[in-house]
Each structure stands twice: as structure tokens, then as C-alpha cells.
């Protein structure tokens, strides 16, 4: 019955989907085997310079190169119900591989993976805690170890990947201090585990670099969450205060489109910004030339290419049912799932590209330990001023 309803809904929604770019519009051509790939956006769109855009561009490029049909769908609202409806539409249109970027899709994986057992679901940045929270509901202890996560979604048709954000956050904080910045800021989106790991890694990296330089007493990190994943006047005002009144030099803007508030404030005083998830320099630098110091990246593109290629090659069984926590796999930064962009990071004498390669080698080799604990801001020697959340 639900599939029939979904088919009817898809027919009724053709015009609205075309308006937002869903349903194809020439995104994919041809087919390879039986693969029909779809992507659903979360609360943003495919121009967010973050999760949605990276997933969309990578999946589209891969599909075109492999002769596979690809379409994307943008939910009408930022709700679980709207995201589920978009999945219904994708399946009704023939999709049998669906990419879901972001933790917001945990509810959809709980609700939809059993409804469509023949569809392959890929949850990007969806972890055990996200799935348990949505599956258990009221009374959840916020400790996934208390539960069997497989009780809450269909493990026979789903692969999930999370990322070790604390590592790329660490590298960004380390680089900032090595490059000479002493008054840093962290502007997170919402205080969810992935954002917290970025922030806590950033603090640890700044502390490590300060200790190596013997300047822990000179380094300060202002720390706050915006309470949302986009910038607005209130958040920009807070960043104005940081850059103008407190002389913050660089802010790690960690949360999709929230970078706009940091960049708007930075532009007024010649401040700097660190991007997140993907190389955000092309967007951030539109606010000021060479504004972006670096970006703390997740390997979404590598993950999408990996899993789509595995499905095409008949190796889905190597991944299905797993929730991988992806991080460092090599001394070669380009092979890792967490990294800084080598082409756009503003290397200088204090932190050269060779220094970055040495840092990657030390982290991969276990010479540097980075905590992923999100119970509290790490205990460090530098000063960290925690302001909680703006909203």
C-alpha cells in the first residue's frame, strides 16, 4: 500500500520536484546494470558548499562516468516527514540506491529501510547514536552501548559511515597556531556529536601547537554554538563582537552554511575563517580575498566513490550492515577520510606543506593521540572561553 501511495505522490509532485532540481532534470544519463542512484538533501540544498553539494557533485560525476542514472530530491520542508516523502518519490521513480547525507537522516533510515528492503541505503555521517536516538525515542539514555542498534533499522540493505572529525579539527587548530594566530574562535552549528568532535579536536590541535611553540599562555579560543546550521543577523552580530571587540583573528565556522556569518563579520576587519566538511575556500573567499586559512574536511567524495563503485562491482556485501568510522588510513593525506586541502591551505614558514605531511604521518602512526570524547571540552593549557549557544 505504501509503495502505491508513494507512486501516486511522485506523480503529483513532478512539477515541484522539477522546480527544486529533483527528479533528474538531466542529472544522469543512461544506465549500467540495474543501478539507479538517487540522493536526497537534508535541511540544505546542493549549493551549500558542504554535505549536500559534495555528495551531489560526486554522485553526479560518478554516475555520468559509469553510465548510471542519477537524480536528486530536495524535501519540501526541513522535517523527517518531508525527507521520508522524498525517499518515497525517489523509490517510486525507480531508484534502488539512495544516498542520504547527514545525521538528520537517522529517522528516515529507521522508518524506511524496512519499507523498501530491495533498495540499498547509504547513510553518510549517520552513526549508532543517531539511529538509536530515533529508534528508541522517549527514554533514550544517549549511550548507544545500552542498545542493539540493529533492532532499529534494516541492516540487510543499509551501509552507514561516520567520520573522525576530531582529527581534521585537530589539524585545523594546529595549523592556525603554527601559522601565527593566537586568538582563535570556534563557531559550531548545533552541539551534536559530529560538530563537537570538530570543535574539541580544534582545541586539542591549537593546544598541541602552542605547547610545541612554548606559547600556551598566549593562545585563546572563544567557543560557541550558533544553534543552527546557517548564518543570520544574530550570529553575525556575535561574530562582529569577536572580530572587532575581542580581536579574534580566525574563526573555525563549523556547520554547513553558518560560515556566512563568520565571513560577513571577518570581511569588515580583514579577519580569517576556517571552513568545514569540504574545501569551502571558493565560497568563503568571495567575502574577502584569501580569507580562508584552510578547511577541516571529511572525505565524503571518497566515501561516495567507494560505495558506489563497490555496488557496481558486486561487492555490496563487503559493506552492507556496517557502520564504519572513517579516518586515517595512510601517510598520504589524499587517501584519508579526514584531511586539510593541500591546494588551498595558506601554507607559510610556520606551517609548510611538508609540515602538514609530517603531521599526518605522526597522527596515522600513533605518535599523536587525539581524543574523541564529547562529554566536556578537553582539559588543555591554552585558554578556552565557552559561551554555550547563541540560540
mmCIF file of C-alpha atoms in Angstrom:
data_model
loop_
_atom_site.group_PDB
_atom_site.id
_atom_site.type_symbol
_atom_site.label_atom_id
_atom_site.label_comp_id
_atom_site.label_asym_id
_atom_site.label_seq_id
_atom_site.Cartn_x
_atom_site.Cartn_y
_atom_site.Cartn_z
ATOM 1 C CA UNK A 1 0.000 0.000 0.000
ATOM 2 C CA UNK A 2 2.756 2.446 0.910
ATOM 3 C CA UNK A 3 4.513 1.872 -2.406
ATOM 4 C CA UNK A 4 1.234 2.604 -4.240
ATOM 5 C CA UNK A 5 0.800 5.824 -2.274
ATOM 6 C CA UNK A 6 4.405 6.753 -2.987
ATOM 7 C CA UNK A 7 3.869 6.234 -6.700
ATOM 8 C CA UNK A 8 0.780 8.446 -6.698
ATOM 9 C CA UNK A 9 2.621 11.062 -4.641
ATOM 10 C CA UNK A 10 5.552 11.023 -7.048
ATOM 11 C CA UNK A 11 3.234 11.704 -9.970
ATOM 12 C CA UNK A 12 1.599 14.614 -8.173
ATOM 13 C CA UNK A 13 4.948 16.067 -7.182
ATOM 14 C CA UNK A 14 6.627 16.147 -10.590
ATOM 15 C CA UNK A 15 6.303 19.903 -11.039
ATOM 16 C CA UNK A 16 7.545 20.793 -7.558
ATOM 17 C CA UNK A 17 10.473 18.394 -7.876
ATOM 18 C CA UNK A 18 11.474 19.892 -11.194
ATOM 19 C CA UNK A 19 11.417 23.332 -9.626
ATOM 20 C CA UNK A 20 13.943 22.343 -6.966
ATOM 21 C CA UNK A 21 16.100 20.274 -9.290
ATOM 22 C CA UNK A 22 14.852 16.869 -8.171
ATOM 23 C CA UNK A 23 13.577 14.136 -10.389
ATOM 24 C CA UNK A 24 16.560 14.356 -12.668
ATOM 25 C CA UNK A 25 16.448 17.331 -14.990
ATOM 26 C CA UNK A 26 19.269 15.705 -16.976
ATOM 27 C CA UNK A 27 21.406 14.902 -13.932
ATOM 28 C CA UNK A 28 22.103 11.362 -15.070
ATOM 29 C CA UNK A 29 22.176 9.639 -18.420
ATOM 30 C CA UNK A 30 21.986 6.012 -19.388
ATOM 31 C CA UNK A 31 22.271 3.036 -17.087
ATOM 32 C CA UNK A 32 24.831 0.498 -16.001
ATOM 33 C CA UNK A 33 23.398 -2.827 -14.974
ATOM 34 C CA UNK A 34 20.410 -2.237 -12.728
ATOM 35 C CA UNK A 35 21.785 0.709 -10.747
ATOM 36 C CA UNK A 36 19.569 3.759 -10.387
ATOM 37 C CA UNK A 37 21.072 6.228 -7.933
ATOM 38 C CA UNK A 38 19.247 8.964 -6.057
ATOM 39 C CA UNK A 39 20.297 11.476 -3.450
ATOM 40 C CA UNK A 40 18.040 13.306 -1.010
ATOM 41 C CA UNK A 41 19.187 16.601 0.501
ATOM 42 C CA UNK A 42 18.840 17.216 4.230
ATOM 43 C CA UNK A 43 17.979 20.717 5.506
ATOM 44 C CA UNK A 44 20.094 22.451 2.866
ATOM 45 C CA UNK A 45 20.447 22.291 -0.885
ATOM 46 C CA UNK A 46 23.059 21.288 -3.433
ATOM 47 C CA UNK A 47 24.781 24.686 -3.304
ATOM 48 C CA UNK A 48 25.530 24.603 0.443
ATOM 49 C CA UNK A 49 29.297 24.129 -0.122
ATOM 50 C CA UNK A 50 29.064 21.311 2.399
ATOM 51 C CA UNK A 51 27.490 17.864 2.761
ATOM 52 C CA UNK A 52 24.762 18.202 0.162
ATOM 53 C CA UNK A 53 26.882 19.827 -2.515
ATOM 54 C CA UNK A 54 29.803 17.443 -2.124
ATOM 55 C CA UNK A 55 27.530 14.384 -2.184
ATOM 56 C CA UNK A 56 25.573 15.680 -5.159
ATOM 57 C CA UNK A 57 28.590 16.644 -7.260
ATOM 58 C CA UNK A 58 30.442 13.411 -6.511
ATOM 59 C CA UNK A 59 27.453 11.144 -7.170
ATOM 60 C CA UNK A 60 26.566 13.007 -10.361
ATOM 61 C CA UNK A 61 30.141 12.809 -11.679
ATOM 62 C CA UNK A 62 30.463 9.120 -10.771
ATOM 63 C CA UNK A 63 27.109 8.274 -12.365
ATOM 64 C CA UNK A 64 27.928 10.080 -15.588
ATOM 65 C CA UNK A 65 31.307 8.333 -15.786
ATOM 66 C CA UNK A 66 29.718 4.923 -15.217
ATOM 67 C CA UNK A 67 26.581 5.306 -17.338
ATOM 68 C CA UNK A 68 24.271 5.172 -14.312
ATOM 69 C CA UNK A 69 21.021 7.098 -13.931
ATOM 70 C CA UNK A 70 21.194 9.713 -11.177
ATOM 71 C CA UNK A 71 18.618 12.091 -9.743
ATOM 72 C CA UNK A 72 18.407 14.207 -6.614
ATOM 73 C CA UNK A 73 15.449 15.216 -4.488
ATOM 74 C CA UNK A 74 15.021 18.195 -2.212
ATOM 75 C CA UNK A 75 12.370 17.758 0.516
ATOM 76 C CA UNK A 76 9.682 20.435 0.644
ATOM 77 C CA UNK A 77 10.316 21.103 4.342
ATOM 78 C CA UNK A 78 13.020 20.555 6.936
ATOM 79 C CA UNK A 79 11.178 17.697 8.642
ATOM 80 C CA UNK A 80 11.566 13.937 8.958
ATOM 81 C CA UNK A 81 8.214 13.516 7.238
ATOM 82 C CA UNK A 82 9.311 15.576 4.238
ATOM 83 C CA UNK A 83 12.587 13.669 3.966
ATOM 84 C CA UNK A 84 10.660 10.380 4.079
ATOM 85 C CA UNK A 85 8.329 11.651 1.358
ATOM 86 C CA UNK A 86 11.325 12.494 -0.830
ATOM 87 C CA UNK A 87 12.621 8.953 -0.378
ATOM 88 C CA UNK A 88 9.181 7.636 -1.358
ATOM 89 C CA UNK A 89 9.355 9.753 -4.504
ATOM 90 C CA UNK A 90 12.842 8.504 -5.359
ATOM 91 C CA UNK A 91 11.817 4.861 -4.995
ATOM 92 C CA UNK A 92 8.633 5.406 -6.980
ATOM 93 C CA UNK A 93 10.771 6.893 -9.753
ATOM 94 C CA UNK A 94 12.923 3.742 -9.857
ATOM 95 C CA UNK A 95 15.836 4.497 -7.534
ATOM 96 C CA UNK A 96 17.395 1.421 -5.965
ATOM 97 C CA UNK A 97 20.472 3.091 -4.428
ATOM 98 C CA UNK A 98 19.782 6.109 -2.209
ATOM 99 C CA UNK A 99 22.419 8.415 -0.729
ATOM 100 C CA UNK A 100 21.381 10.199 2.463
ATOM 101 C CA UNK A 101 23.954 12.804 3.606
ATOM 102 C CA UNK A 102 23.846 13.830 7.253
ATOM 103 C CA UNK A 103 22.730 12.710 10.694
ATOM 104 C CA UNK A 104 19.243 14.130 10.087
ATOM 105 C CA UNK A 105 18.515 11.024 8.010
ATOM 106 C CA UNK A 106 18.690 8.697 11.007
ATOM 107 C CA UNK A 107 14.908 8.917 11.360
ATOM 108 C CA UNK A 108 14.476 8.074 7.681
ATOM 109 C CA UNK A 109 16.724 5.028 7.949
ATOM 110 C CA UNK A 110 14.679 3.835 10.923
ATOM 111 C CA UNK A 111 11.411 4.447 9.083
ATOM 112 C CA UNK A 112 12.219 3.481 5.505
ATOM 113 C CA UNK A 113 14.819 0.724 5.320
ATOM 114 C CA UNK A 114 12.318 -1.974 6.253
ATOM 115 C CA UNK A 115 9.655 -0.474 3.983
ATOM 116 C CA UNK A 116 11.961 -0.809 0.973
ATOM 117 C CA UNK A 117 14.057 -3.951 1.573
ATOM 118 C CA UNK A 118 15.204 -4.100 -2.072
ATOM 119 C CA UNK A 119 16.685 -0.598 -2.005
ATOM 120 C CA UNK A 120 20.293 -0.014 -0.947
ATOM 121 C CA UNK A 121 20.527 2.837 1.569
ATOM 122 C CA UNK A 122 23.761 4.719 2.282
ATOM 123 C CA UNK A 123 23.734 6.923 5.379
ATOM 124 C CA UNK A 124 26.637 9.387 5.298
ATOM 125 C CA UNK A 125 27.633 10.667 8.736
ATOM 126 C CA UNK A 126 24.888 8.639 10.423
ATOM 127 C CA UNK A 127 26.116 6.772 13.479
ATOM 128 C CA UNK A 128 24.890 4.362 16.121
ATOM 129 C CA UNK A 129 23.871 7.161 18.456
ATOM 130 C CA UNK A 130 21.783 8.857 15.772
ATOM 131 C CA UNK A 131 19.990 5.624 14.873
ATOM 132 C CA UNK A 132 19.383 4.633 18.482
ATOM 133 C CA UNK A 133 18.043 8.055 19.395
ATOM 134 C CA UNK A 134 15.453 7.945 16.627
ATOM 135 C CA UNK A 135 14.727 4.247 17.054
ATOM 136 C CA UNK A 136 14.319 4.244 20.838
ATOM 137 C CA UNK A 137 12.612 7.614 21.122
ATOM 138 C CA UNK A 138 11.461 8.711 24.555
ATOM 139 C CA UNK A 139 13.606 7.257 27.309
ATOM 140 C CA UNK A 140 16.780 7.008 25.223
ATOM 141 C CA UNK A 141 19.808 7.094 27.524
ATOM 142 C CA UNK A 142 22.106 8.738 24.943
ATOM 143 C CA UNK A 143 24.501 5.845 25.331
ATOM 144 C CA UNK A 144 24.247 3.637 22.223
ATOM 145 C CA UNK A 145 26.155 0.906 24.049
ATOM 146 C CA UNK A 146 22.949 0.297 26.040
ATOM 147 C CA UNK A 147 21.167 -0.878 22.887
ATOM 148 C CA UNK A 148 21.466 -3.180 19.876
ATOM 149 C CA UNK A 149 21.409 -0.640 17.069
ATOM 150 C CA UNK A 150 20.392 -3.337 14.583
ATOM 151 C CA UNK A 151 17.000 -3.539 16.273
ATOM 152 C CA UNK A 152 16.030 -0.141 14.900
ATOM 153 C CA UNK A 153 16.760 -0.317 11.175
ATOM 154 C CA UNK A 154 17.265 -2.878 8.436
ATOM 155 C CA UNK A 155 20.921 -3.924 8.494
ATOM 156 C CA UNK A 156 20.465 -6.131 5.413
ATOM 157 C CA UNK A 157 20.162 -3.194 2.991
ATOM 158 C CA UNK A 158 21.973 -0.316 4.715
ATOM 159 C CA UNK A 159 25.539 0.958 4.995
ATOM 160 C CA UNK A 160 26.454 3.885 7.244
ATOM 161 C CA UNK A 161 29.674 5.820 7.599
ATOM 162 C CA UNK A 162 30.780 8.298 10.227
ATOM 163 C CA UNK A 163 33.983 10.308 10.318
ATOM 164 C CA UNK A 164 36.686 11.021 12.845
ATOM 165 C CA UNK A 165 36.043 14.761 12.825
ATOM 166 C CA UNK A 166 38.316 15.286 15.789
ATOM 167 C CA UNK A 167 41.308 14.564 13.526
ATOM 168 C CA UNK A 168 40.653 17.181 10.845
ATOM 169 C CA UNK A 169 39.537 19.605 13.562
ATOM 170 C CA UNK A 170 42.848 18.961 15.329
ATOM 171 C CA UNK A 171 44.798 19.596 12.148
ATOM 172 C CA UNK A 172 42.962 22.899 11.579
ATOM 173 C CA UNK A 173 43.643 24.148 15.107
ATOM 174 C CA UNK A 174 47.249 23.004 14.954
ATOM 175 C CA UNK A 175 47.768 24.745 11.613
ATOM 176 C CA UNK A 176 46.185 28.004 12.825
ATOM 177 C CA UNK A 177 48.530 28.344 15.795
ATOM 178 C CA UNK A 178 51.592 27.258 13.807
ATOM 179 C CA UNK A 179 50.707 29.912 11.224
ATOM 180 C CA UNK A 180 50.906 32.561 13.927
ATOM 181 C CA UNK A 181 47.299 33.045 15.027
ATOM 182 C CA UNK A 182 46.924 33.416 18.770
ATOM 183 C CA UNK A 183 43.295 34.476 19.276
ATOM 184 C CA UNK A 184 41.068 31.837 17.732
ATOM 185 C CA UNK A 185 37.333 31.264 17.593
ATOM 186 C CA UNK A 186 35.107 28.230 17.128
ATOM 187 C CA UNK A 187 31.575 28.795 15.801
ATOM 188 C CA UNK A 188 29.759 25.467 15.717
ATOM 189 C CA UNK A 189 26.360 24.868 14.171
ATOM 190 C CA UNK A 190 24.452 22.754 16.692
ATOM 191 C CA UNK A 191 26.011 20.928 19.632
ATOM 192 C CA UNK A 192 25.609 17.490 18.057
ATOM 193 C CA UNK A 193 28.425 14.925 18.413
ATOM 194 C CA UNK A 194 29.960 15.462 14.959
ATOM 195 C CA UNK A 195 30.238 19.238 15.465
ATOM 196 C CA UNK A 196 31.503 18.768 18.996
ATOM 197 C CA UNK A 197 34.231 16.413 17.790
ATOM 198 C CA UNK A 198 35.334 19.027 15.273
ATOM 199 C CA UNK A 199 35.443 21.670 17.988
ATOM 200 C CA UNK A 200 37.136 19.593 20.641
ATOM 201 C CA UNK A 201 39.709 18.414 18.102
ATOM 202 C CA UNK A 202 40.318 22.041 17.127
ATOM 203 C CA UNK A 203 41.008 22.944 20.754
ATOM 204 C CA UNK A 204 43.379 19.996 21.147
ATOM 205 C CA UNK A 205 45.254 20.896 17.965
ATOM 206 C CA UNK A 206 45.676 24.517 18.999
ATOM 207 C CA UNK A 207 46.913 23.370 22.406
ATOM 208 C CA UNK A 208 49.414 20.920 20.882
ATOM 209 C CA UNK A 209 50.873 23.562 18.561
ATOM 210 C CA UNK A 210 51.033 26.133 21.360
ATOM 211 C CA UNK A 211 52.893 23.670 23.584
ATOM 212 C CA UNK A 212 55.419 22.962 20.822
ATOM 213 C CA UNK A 213 55.954 26.703 20.326
ATOM 214 C CA UNK A 214 56.065 27.438 24.059
ATOM 215 C CA UNK A 215 53.195 29.939 23.866
ATOM 216 C CA UNK A 216 50.277 28.245 25.675
ATOM 217 C CA UNK A 217 49.768 31.353 27.810
ATOM 218 C CA UNK A 218 49.274 33.463 24.683
ATOM 219 C CA UNK A 219 46.656 31.346 22.898
ATOM 220 C CA UNK A 220 42.918 31.771 23.491
ATOM 221 C CA UNK A 221 39.941 30.050 21.858
ATOM 222 C CA UNK A 222 36.485 31.663 22.021
ATOM 223 C CA UNK A 223 33.952 28.824 21.759
ATOM 224 C CA UNK A 224 30.230 28.967 20.905
ATOM 225 C CA UNK A 225 27.444 27.149 19.036
ATOM 226 C CA UNK A 226 25.020 29.030 16.818
ATOM 227 C CA UNK A 227 22.120 26.675 17.492
ATOM 228 C CA UNK A 228 21.529 26.168 13.760
ATOM 229 C CA UNK A 229 23.366 25.269 10.553
ATOM 230 C CA UNK A 230 23.038 28.608 8.786
ATOM 231 C CA UNK A 231 24.096 32.156 9.459
ATOM 232 C CA UNK A 232 21.769 35.031 10.345
ATOM 233 C CA UNK A 233 21.844 38.554 11.758
ATOM 234 C CA UNK A 234 22.113 37.412 15.394
ATOM 235 C CA UNK A 235 25.064 35.123 14.730
ATOM 236 C CA UNK A 236 26.761 37.734 12.556
ATOM 237 C CA UNK A 237 26.389 40.242 15.405
ATOM 238 C CA UNK A 238 28.108 37.808 17.770
ATOM 239 C CA UNK A 239 30.936 37.335 15.274
ATOM 240 C CA UNK A 240 31.213 41.122 14.878
ATOM 241 C CA UNK A 241 31.876 41.292 18.606
ATOM 242 C CA UNK A 242 34.532 38.587 18.387
ATOM 243 C CA UNK A 243 36.417 40.060 15.453
ATOM 244 C CA UNK A 244 36.029 43.741 16.319
ATOM 245 C CA UNK A 245 35.901 43.974 20.111
ATOM 246 C CA UNK A 246 37.842 40.902 21.197
ATOM 247 C CA UNK A 247 40.385 40.932 18.369
ATOM 248 C CA UNK A 248 39.721 37.346 17.301
ATOM 249 C CA UNK A 249 41.917 36.647 14.277
ATOM 250 C CA UNK A 250 40.412 33.477 12.808
ATOM 251 C CA UNK A 251 37.150 31.578 13.356
ATOM 252 C CA UNK A 252 36.559 27.908 12.575
ATOM 253 C CA UNK A 253 32.991 28.068 11.224
ATOM 254 C CA UNK A 254 31.763 24.524 11.648
ATOM 255 C CA UNK A 255 28.233 23.831 10.476
ATOM 256 C CA UNK A 256 27.213 23.913 6.817
ATOM 257 C CA UNK A 257 26.168 27.449 5.861
ATOM 258 C CA UNK A 258 26.936 29.052 9.220
ATOM 259 C CA UNK A 259 30.211 30.223 7.700
ATOM 260 C CA UNK A 260 28.302 33.144 6.137
ATOM 261 C CA UNK A 261 28.014 34.909 9.498
ATOM 262 C CA UNK A 262 31.699 34.440 10.287
ATOM 263 C CA UNK A 263 32.712 35.582 6.805
ATOM 264 C CA UNK A 264 30.471 38.651 6.878
ATOM 265 C CA UNK A 265 31.982 39.739 10.186
ATOM 266 C CA UNK A 266 35.537 38.883 9.127
ATOM 267 C CA UNK A 267 35.208 40.934 5.943
ATOM 268 C CA UNK A 268 34.691 44.120 7.966
ATOM 269 C CA UNK A 269 38.068 43.885 9.713
ATOM 270 C CA UNK A 270 40.209 41.705 7.457
ATOM 271 C CA UNK A 271 39.688 38.619 9.627
ATOM 272 C CA UNK A 272 40.168 34.990 8.642
ATOM 273 C CA UNK A 273 37.894 31.926 8.529
ATOM 274 C CA UNK A 274 38.439 28.157 8.564
ATOM 275 C CA UNK A 275 35.927 26.086 6.585
ATOM 276 C CA UNK A 276 34.488 22.639 7.302
ATOM 277 C CA UNK A 277 33.399 19.361 5.678
ATOM 278 C CA UNK A 278 34.668 20.281 2.203
ATOM 279 C CA UNK A 279 37.105 22.844 0.813
ATOM 280 C CA UNK A 280 34.961 25.934 1.402
ATOM 281 C CA UNK A 281 37.532 28.452 0.160
ATOM 282 C CA UNK A 282 35.698 29.146 -3.100
ATOM 283 C CA UNK A 283 32.668 30.335 -1.132
ATOM 284 C CA UNK A 284 34.350 31.989 1.846
ATOM 285 C CA UNK A 285 36.855 33.882 -0.290
ATOM 286 C CA UNK A 286 34.031 35.692 -2.064
ATOM 287 C CA UNK A 287 33.724 37.730 1.151
ATOM 288 C CA UNK A 288 37.406 38.707 1.107
ATOM 289 C CA UNK A 289 40.493 37.740 -0.842
ATOM 290 C CA UNK A 290 42.408 34.893 0.815
ATOM 291 C CA UNK A 291 40.046 34.894 3.777
ATOM 292 C CA UNK A 292 40.123 31.091 4.113
ATOM 293 C CA UNK A 293 43.101 29.776 6.084
ATOM 294 C CA UNK A 294 42.168 26.118 5.495
ATOM 295 C CA UNK A 295 39.195 23.749 5.780
ATOM 296 C CA UNK A 296 38.743 20.739 8.079
ATOM 297 C CA UNK A 297 37.491 18.225 5.543
ATOM 298 C CA UNK A 298 35.602 14.954 5.621
ATOM 299 C CA UNK A 299 36.128 12.508 2.780
ATOM 300 C CA UNK A 300 32.547 12.468 1.566
ATOM 301 C CA UNK A 301 33.665 12.312 -2.029
ATOM 302 C CA UNK A 302 35.930 9.348 -1.318
ATOM 303 C CA UNK A 303 33.126 7.585 0.544
ATOM 304 C CA UNK A 304 30.575 8.101 -2.219
ATOM 305 C CA UNK A 305 33.008 6.888 -4.875
ATOM 306 C CA UNK A 306 33.986 3.911 -2.726
ATOM 307 C CA UNK A 307 30.483 2.672 -2.013
ATOM 308 C CA UNK A 308 29.011 3.288 -5.481
ATOM 309 C CA UNK A 309 31.960 1.503 -7.077
ATOM 310 C CA UNK A 310 31.557 -1.394 -4.657
ATOM 311 C CA UNK A 311 27.885 -1.742 -5.584
ATOM 312 C CA UNK A 312 28.674 -1.584 -9.297
ATOM 313 C CA UNK A 313 31.386 -4.231 -8.885
ATOM 314 C CA UNK A 314 29.108 -6.573 -6.950
ATOM 315 C CA UNK A 315 30.848 -6.001 -3.608
ATOM 316 C CA UNK A 316 27.920 -4.545 -1.661
ATOM 317 C CA UNK A 317 28.166 -7.495 0.741
ATOM 318 C CA UNK A 318 31.531 -6.161 1.940
ATOM 319 C CA UNK A 319 29.820 -3.038 3.297
ATOM 320 C CA UNK A 320 26.155 -3.712 3.995
ATOM 321 C CA UNK A 321 25.249 -3.864 7.685
ATOM 322 C CA UNK A 322 28.323 -1.908 8.750
ATOM 323 C CA UNK A 323 28.649 1.476 10.445
ATOM 324 C CA UNK A 324 32.223 2.443 9.603
ATOM 325 C CA UNK A 325 34.078 5.192 11.453
ATOM 326 C CA UNK A 326 36.359 6.547 8.754
ATOM 327 C CA UNK A 327 39.567 8.415 9.470
ATOM 328 C CA UNK A 328 43.254 7.913 8.724
ATOM 329 C CA UNK A 329 44.270 5.024 6.513
ATOM 330 C CA UNK A 330 47.593 6.237 5.128
ATOM 331 C CA UNK A 331 50.542 8.594 5.458
ATOM 332 C CA UNK A 332 49.307 10.020 2.150
ATOM 333 C CA UNK A 333 46.749 12.749 3.035
ATOM 334 C CA UNK A 334 44.840 12.244 -0.196
ATOM 335 C CA UNK A 335 43.940 8.684 0.773
ATOM 336 C CA UNK A 336 42.462 9.659 4.142
ATOM 337 C CA UNK A 337 38.850 10.378 5.013
ATOM 338 C CA UNK A 338 39.789 13.389 7.159
ATOM 339 C CA UNK A 339 42.248 15.962 5.876
ATOM 340 C CA UNK A 340 43.127 19.579 5.014
ATOM 341 C CA UNK A 341 43.032 20.771 1.383
ATOM 342 C CA UNK A 342 46.580 20.901 0.087
ATOM 343 C CA UNK A 343 45.740 23.141 -2.870
ATOM 344 C CA UNK A 344 44.133 25.984 -0.897
ATOM 345 C CA UNK A 345 45.559 25.894 2.638
ATOM 346 C CA UNK A 346 47.581 29.065 3.198
ATOM 347 C CA UNK A 347 50.958 27.467 3.833
ATOM 348 C CA UNK A 348 53.667 29.692 5.303
ATOM 349 C CA UNK A 349 57.023 29.331 7.040
ATOM 350 C CA UNK A 350 55.342 28.470 10.338
ATOM 351 C CA UNK A 351 53.394 25.602 8.790
ATOM 352 C CA UNK A 352 54.515 24.352 5.401
ATOM 353 C CA UNK A 353 53.080 21.610 3.245
ATOM 354 C CA UNK A 354 55.956 19.402 4.376
ATOM 355 C CA UNK A 355 54.997 20.144 7.993
ATOM 356 C CA UNK A 356 51.470 19.007 7.186
ATOM 357 C CA UNK A 357 52.748 15.768 5.680
ATOM 358 C CA UNK A 358 54.790 15.159 8.826
ATOM 359 C CA UNK A 359 51.718 15.859 10.986
ATOM 360 C CA UNK A 360 49.635 13.376 9.004
ATOM 361 C CA UNK A 361 52.358 10.772 9.385
ATOM 362 C CA UNK A 362 52.538 11.328 13.160
ATOM 363 C CA UNK A 363 48.777 11.028 13.585
ATOM 364 C CA UNK A 364 48.490 7.962 11.356
ATOM 365 C CA UNK A 365 51.466 6.360 13.072
ATOM 366 C CA UNK A 366 50.016 6.892 16.528
ATOM 367 C CA UNK A 367 52.612 9.396 17.699
ATOM 368 C CA UNK A 368 49.863 11.952 18.318
ATOM 369 C CA UNK A 369 46.759 10.922 20.240
ATOM 370 C CA UNK A 370 43.504 12.835 19.715
ATOM 371 C CA UNK A 371 40.520 12.290 21.993
ATOM 372 C CA UNK A 372 37.046 11.879 20.508
ATOM 373 C CA UNK A 373 35.338 12.252 23.897
ATOM 374 C CA UNK A 374 32.431 14.714 23.682
ATOM 375 C CA UNK A 375 31.400 14.751 27.338
ATOM 376 C CA UNK A 376 33.265 18.014 28.002
ATOM 377 C CA UNK A 377 35.671 20.472 26.384
ATOM 378 C CA UNK A 378 39.166 18.938 26.632
ATOM 379 C CA UNK A 379 41.376 19.925 29.525
ATOM 380 C CA UNK A 380 44.130 21.995 27.906
ATOM 381 C CA UNK A 381 46.810 24.527 28.821
ATOM 382 C CA UNK A 382 45.567 27.269 26.476
ATOM 383 C CA UNK A 383 42.583 29.436 27.472
ATOM 384 C CA UNK A 384 39.140 28.342 26.226
ATOM 385 C CA UNK A 385 36.131 30.599 26.826
ATOM 386 C CA UNK A 386 32.919 28.595 26.417
ATOM 387 C CA UNK A 387 29.818 30.694 25.679
ATOM 388 C CA UNK A 388 27.376 27.837 25.213
ATOM 389 C CA UNK A 389 24.899 28.540 22.393
ATOM 390 C CA UNK A 390 23.765 31.798 20.792
ATOM 391 C CA UNK A 391 20.270 30.351 20.280
#
